[in-house]
Coordinates of C-alpha atoms and ligand atoms in Angstrom, one line a residue:
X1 CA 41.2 78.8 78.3
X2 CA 40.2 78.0 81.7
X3 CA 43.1 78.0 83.4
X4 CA 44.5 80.6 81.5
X5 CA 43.7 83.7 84.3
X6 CA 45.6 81.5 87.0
X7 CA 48.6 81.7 85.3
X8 CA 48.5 85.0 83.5
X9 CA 49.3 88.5 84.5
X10 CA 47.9 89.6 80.7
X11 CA 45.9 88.3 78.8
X12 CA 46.3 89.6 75.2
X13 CA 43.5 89.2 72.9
X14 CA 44.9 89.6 68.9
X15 CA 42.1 87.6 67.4
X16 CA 40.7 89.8 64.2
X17 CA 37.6 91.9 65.0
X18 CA 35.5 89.6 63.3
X19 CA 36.4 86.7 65.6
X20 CA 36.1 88.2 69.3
X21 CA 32.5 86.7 70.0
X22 CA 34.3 83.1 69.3
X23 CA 36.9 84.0 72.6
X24 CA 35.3 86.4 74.3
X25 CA 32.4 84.3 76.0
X26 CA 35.0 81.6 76.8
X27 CA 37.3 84.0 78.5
X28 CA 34.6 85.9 80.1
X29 CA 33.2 82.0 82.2
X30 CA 36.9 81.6 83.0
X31 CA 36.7 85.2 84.7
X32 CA 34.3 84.4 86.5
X33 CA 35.5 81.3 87.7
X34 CA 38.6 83.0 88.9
X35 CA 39.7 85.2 91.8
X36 CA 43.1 86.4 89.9
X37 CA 42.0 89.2 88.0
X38 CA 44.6 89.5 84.8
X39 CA 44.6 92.3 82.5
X40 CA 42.7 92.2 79.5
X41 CA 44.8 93.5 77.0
X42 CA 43.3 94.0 73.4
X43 CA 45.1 94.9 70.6
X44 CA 42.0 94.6 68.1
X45 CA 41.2 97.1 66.0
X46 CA 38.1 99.0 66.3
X47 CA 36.7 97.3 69.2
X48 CA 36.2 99.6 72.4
X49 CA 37.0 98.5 75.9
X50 CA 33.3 98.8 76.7
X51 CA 32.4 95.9 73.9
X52 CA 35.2 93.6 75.7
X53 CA 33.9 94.8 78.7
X54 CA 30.4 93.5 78.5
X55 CA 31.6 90.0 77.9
X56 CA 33.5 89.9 81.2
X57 CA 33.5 90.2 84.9
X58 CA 33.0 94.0 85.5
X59 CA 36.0 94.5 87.7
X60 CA 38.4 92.8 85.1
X61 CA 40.5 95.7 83.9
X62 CA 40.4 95.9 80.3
X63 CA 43.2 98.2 77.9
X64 CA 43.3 98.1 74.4
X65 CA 46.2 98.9 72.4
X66 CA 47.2 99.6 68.8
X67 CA 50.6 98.3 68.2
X68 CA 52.3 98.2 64.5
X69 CA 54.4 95.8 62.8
X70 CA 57.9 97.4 63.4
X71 CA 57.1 95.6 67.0
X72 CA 59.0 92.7 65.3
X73 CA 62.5 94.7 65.7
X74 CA 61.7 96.2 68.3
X75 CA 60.8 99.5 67.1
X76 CA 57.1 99.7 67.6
X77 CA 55.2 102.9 68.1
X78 CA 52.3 101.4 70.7
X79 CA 48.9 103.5 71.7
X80 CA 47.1 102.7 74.8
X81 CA 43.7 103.4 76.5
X82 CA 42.3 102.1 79.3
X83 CA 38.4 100.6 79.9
X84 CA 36.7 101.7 83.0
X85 CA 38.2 99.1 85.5
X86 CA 41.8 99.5 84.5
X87 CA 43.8 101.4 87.2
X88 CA 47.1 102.9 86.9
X89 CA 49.2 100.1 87.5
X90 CA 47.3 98.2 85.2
X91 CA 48.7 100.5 82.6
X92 CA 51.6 100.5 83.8
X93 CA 51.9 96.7 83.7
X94 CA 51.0 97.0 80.3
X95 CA 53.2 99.6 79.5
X96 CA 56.0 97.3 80.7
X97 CA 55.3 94.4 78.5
X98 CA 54.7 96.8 75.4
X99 CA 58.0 99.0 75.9
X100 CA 59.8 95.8 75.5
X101 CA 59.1 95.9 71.9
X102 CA 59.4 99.3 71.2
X103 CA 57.5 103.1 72.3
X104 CA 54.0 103.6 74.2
X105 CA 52.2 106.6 74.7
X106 CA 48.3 107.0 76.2
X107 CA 45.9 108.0 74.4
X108 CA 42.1 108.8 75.3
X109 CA 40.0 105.8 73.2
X110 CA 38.6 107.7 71.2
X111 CA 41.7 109.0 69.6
X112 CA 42.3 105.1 69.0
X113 CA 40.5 104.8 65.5
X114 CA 42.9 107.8 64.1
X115 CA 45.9 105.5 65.9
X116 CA 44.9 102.4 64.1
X117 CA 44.7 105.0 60.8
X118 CA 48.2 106.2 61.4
X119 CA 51.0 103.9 63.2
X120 CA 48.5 100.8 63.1
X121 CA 48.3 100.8 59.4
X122 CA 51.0 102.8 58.8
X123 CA 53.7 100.7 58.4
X124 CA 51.8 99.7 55.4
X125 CA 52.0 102.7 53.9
X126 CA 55.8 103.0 53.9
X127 CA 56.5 99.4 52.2
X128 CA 54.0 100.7 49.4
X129 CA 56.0 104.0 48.9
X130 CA 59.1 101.3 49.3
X131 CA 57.3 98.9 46.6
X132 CA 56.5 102.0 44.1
X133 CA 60.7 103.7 44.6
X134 CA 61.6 100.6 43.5
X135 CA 59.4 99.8 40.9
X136 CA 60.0 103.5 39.8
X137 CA 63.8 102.9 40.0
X138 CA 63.6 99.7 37.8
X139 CA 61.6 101.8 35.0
X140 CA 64.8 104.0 35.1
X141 CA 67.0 101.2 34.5
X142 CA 68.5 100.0 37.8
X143 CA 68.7 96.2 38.3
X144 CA 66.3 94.7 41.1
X145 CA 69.0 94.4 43.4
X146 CA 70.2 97.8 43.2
X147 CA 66.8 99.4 43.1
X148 CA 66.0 97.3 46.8
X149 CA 69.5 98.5 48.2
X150 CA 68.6 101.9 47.2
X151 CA 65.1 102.4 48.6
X152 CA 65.9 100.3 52.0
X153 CA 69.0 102.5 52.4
X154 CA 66.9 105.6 52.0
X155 CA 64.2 104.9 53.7
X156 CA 66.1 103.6 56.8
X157 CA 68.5 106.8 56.7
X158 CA 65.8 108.6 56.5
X159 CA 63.7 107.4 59.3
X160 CA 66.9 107.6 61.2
X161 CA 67.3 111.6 60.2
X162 CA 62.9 112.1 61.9
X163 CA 63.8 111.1 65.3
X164 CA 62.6 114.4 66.6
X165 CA 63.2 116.5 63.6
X166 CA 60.4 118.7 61.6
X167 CA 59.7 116.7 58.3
X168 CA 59.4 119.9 56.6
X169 CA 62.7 121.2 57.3
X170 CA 64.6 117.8 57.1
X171 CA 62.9 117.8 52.9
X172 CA 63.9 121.6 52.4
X173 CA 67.4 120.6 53.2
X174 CA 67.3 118.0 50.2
X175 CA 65.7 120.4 47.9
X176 CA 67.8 122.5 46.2
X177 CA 66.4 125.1 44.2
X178 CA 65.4 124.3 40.5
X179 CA 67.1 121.3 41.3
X180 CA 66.2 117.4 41.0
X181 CA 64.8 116.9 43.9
X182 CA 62.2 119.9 43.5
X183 CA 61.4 118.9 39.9
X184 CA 60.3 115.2 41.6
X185 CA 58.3 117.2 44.5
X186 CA 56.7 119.4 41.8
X187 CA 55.2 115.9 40.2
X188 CA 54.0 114.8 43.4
X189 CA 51.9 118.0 44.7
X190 CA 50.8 118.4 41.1
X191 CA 49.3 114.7 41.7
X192 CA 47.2 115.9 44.8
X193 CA 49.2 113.5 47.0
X194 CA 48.7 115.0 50.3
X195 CA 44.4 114.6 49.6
X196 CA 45.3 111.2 48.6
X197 CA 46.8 110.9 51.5
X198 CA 44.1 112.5 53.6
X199 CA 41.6 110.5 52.3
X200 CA 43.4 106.8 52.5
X201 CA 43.7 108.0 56.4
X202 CA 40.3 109.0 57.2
X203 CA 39.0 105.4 55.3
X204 CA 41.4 103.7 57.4
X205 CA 40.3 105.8 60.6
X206 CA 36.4 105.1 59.1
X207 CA 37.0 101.5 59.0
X208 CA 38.0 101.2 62.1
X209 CA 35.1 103.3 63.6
X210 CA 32.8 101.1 61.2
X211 CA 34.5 97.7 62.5
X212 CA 32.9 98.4 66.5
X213 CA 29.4 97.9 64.8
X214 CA 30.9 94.5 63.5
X215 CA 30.8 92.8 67.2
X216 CA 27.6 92.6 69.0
X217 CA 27.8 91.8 72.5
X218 CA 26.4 88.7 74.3
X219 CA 22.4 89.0 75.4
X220 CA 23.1 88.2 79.3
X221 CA 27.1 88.5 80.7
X222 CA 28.0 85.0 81.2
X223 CA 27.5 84.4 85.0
X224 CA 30.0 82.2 87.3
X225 CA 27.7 78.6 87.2
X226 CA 28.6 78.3 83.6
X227 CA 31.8 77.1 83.6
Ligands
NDP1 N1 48.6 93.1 61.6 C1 48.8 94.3 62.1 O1 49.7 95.1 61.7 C2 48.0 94.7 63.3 C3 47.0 94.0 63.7 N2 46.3 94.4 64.8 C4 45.1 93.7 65.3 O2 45.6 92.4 65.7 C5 44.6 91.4 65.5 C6 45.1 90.2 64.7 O3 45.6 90.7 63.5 P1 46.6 89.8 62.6 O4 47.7 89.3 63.5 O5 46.9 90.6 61.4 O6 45.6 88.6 62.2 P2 45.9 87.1 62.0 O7 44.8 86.5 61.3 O8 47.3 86.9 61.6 O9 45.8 86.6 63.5 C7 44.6 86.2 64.1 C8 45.0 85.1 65.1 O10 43.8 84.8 65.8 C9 43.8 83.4 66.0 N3 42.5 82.9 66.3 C10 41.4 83.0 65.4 N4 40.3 82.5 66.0 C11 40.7 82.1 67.2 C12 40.0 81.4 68.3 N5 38.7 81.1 68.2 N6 40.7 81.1 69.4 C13 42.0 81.4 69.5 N7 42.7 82.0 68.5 C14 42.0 82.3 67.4 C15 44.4 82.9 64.8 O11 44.9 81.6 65.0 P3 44.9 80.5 63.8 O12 45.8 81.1 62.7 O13 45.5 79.3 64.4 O14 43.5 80.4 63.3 C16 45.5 83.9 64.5 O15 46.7 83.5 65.2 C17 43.4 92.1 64.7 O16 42.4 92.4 65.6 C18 44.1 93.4 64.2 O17 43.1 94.4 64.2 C19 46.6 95.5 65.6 C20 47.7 96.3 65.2 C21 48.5 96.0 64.0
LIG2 O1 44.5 96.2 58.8 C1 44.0 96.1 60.0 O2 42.8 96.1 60.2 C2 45.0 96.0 61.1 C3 44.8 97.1 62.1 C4 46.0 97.9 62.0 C5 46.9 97.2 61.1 N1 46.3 96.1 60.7

């Protein structure tokens, strides 16, 4: 840990929320033993820059982002807001290292607990609509292999079709009237999906908020004699 700002340009922190005060203080004592001043980047859900902040040299530039899974191929959808040191080519730096695994956009922070709600957790939420098409599909007597073709190939194509395109328009070209397609989307509203949908987002976005309580900052800042 020590040597760890001499030879970094970022730091990333991706410890879960629960765990920051066991690398925080460590991190913060080799800040202030060290002139280099790397960025801080955190990518821990529902802690704000200002938490991070308090644990380390104030002129240390801390950004948090929220990436998502589809990082992993290269496809991630990255949010990013910076803490009060951070300067412009801080987030730019940042932005560098994060657009090699997909897109970033800025966001103000406090727009970062609906991120975490939507393309942090998000990804989740596909593979259980994934998980449920195929279960579905089994129940109408397609083998397992089949079904997971299916789905995949759907839901892939279909991804492919958003780019830019309204969702609304892209699902009224599928459904034809009194046809299959709107006898399956007459289920789904009848269901109250789009509440249940609402409401797993906002206890996403309310976990996150409720998370930031979780982590309670150090008494004193750790000062330069204690490394
Ligand atoms: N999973 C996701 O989709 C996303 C997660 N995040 C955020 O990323 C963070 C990590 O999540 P996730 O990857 O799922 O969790 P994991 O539990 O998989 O990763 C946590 C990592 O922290 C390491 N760690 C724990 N304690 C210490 C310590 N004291 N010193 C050094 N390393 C330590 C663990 O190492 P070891 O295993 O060796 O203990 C592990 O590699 C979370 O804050 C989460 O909010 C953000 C966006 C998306
Ligand atoms: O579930 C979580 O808390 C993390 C944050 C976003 C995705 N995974």
């Amino acid at each position: 840990m020590r040597n760890l700002p001499k030879e970094c340009d970022v730091l990333v922190v991706a410890v879960k929320p629960q765990q920051i005060e066991d690398v925080l203080p460590d991190l913060g004592v080799a800040l202030h033993g060290s002139t280099r001043r790397p960025v801080v980047l955190s990518v821990v859900a529902g802690v704000a820059t200002k938490r991070i902040e308090q644990f380390l040299p104030s002129v240390v530039p801390v950004v948090r982002a929220m990436p998502n899974t589809p990082m992993t191929v290269g496809a991630a959808v990255t949010a990013i807001a910076r803490g009060g040191a951070a300067t412009e080519r801080d987030l730019r730096l940042v932005e560098s290292v994060l657009e090699s695994v997909g897109e970033v956009l800025r966001v103000p922070e406090d727009q970062l607990d609906a991120v975490t709600a939507v393309s942090g957790s998000g990804p989740a939420y596909v593979f259980l609509v994934a998980e449920m098409m195929i279960d579905a599909a089994m129940k109408l007597g397609l083998d397992r292999a089949t079904a997971d073709r299916l789905v995949t190939g759907t839901l892939a194509g279909s991804s492919a079709m958003l780019g830019d395109a309204d969702p609304v328009q892209l699902r009224a070209a599928v459904t034809s009237p009194a046809g299959t397609t709107a006898a399956a989307l007459e289920v789904f509203e009848q269901s109250d999906i789009r509440q249940t949908f609402r409401g797993a987002l906002t206890a996403a976005r309310d976990r996150s908020l409720e998370l930031s309580g979780i982590v309670r900052p150090p008494l004193a800042p750790a000062s330069a004699d204690q490394h």
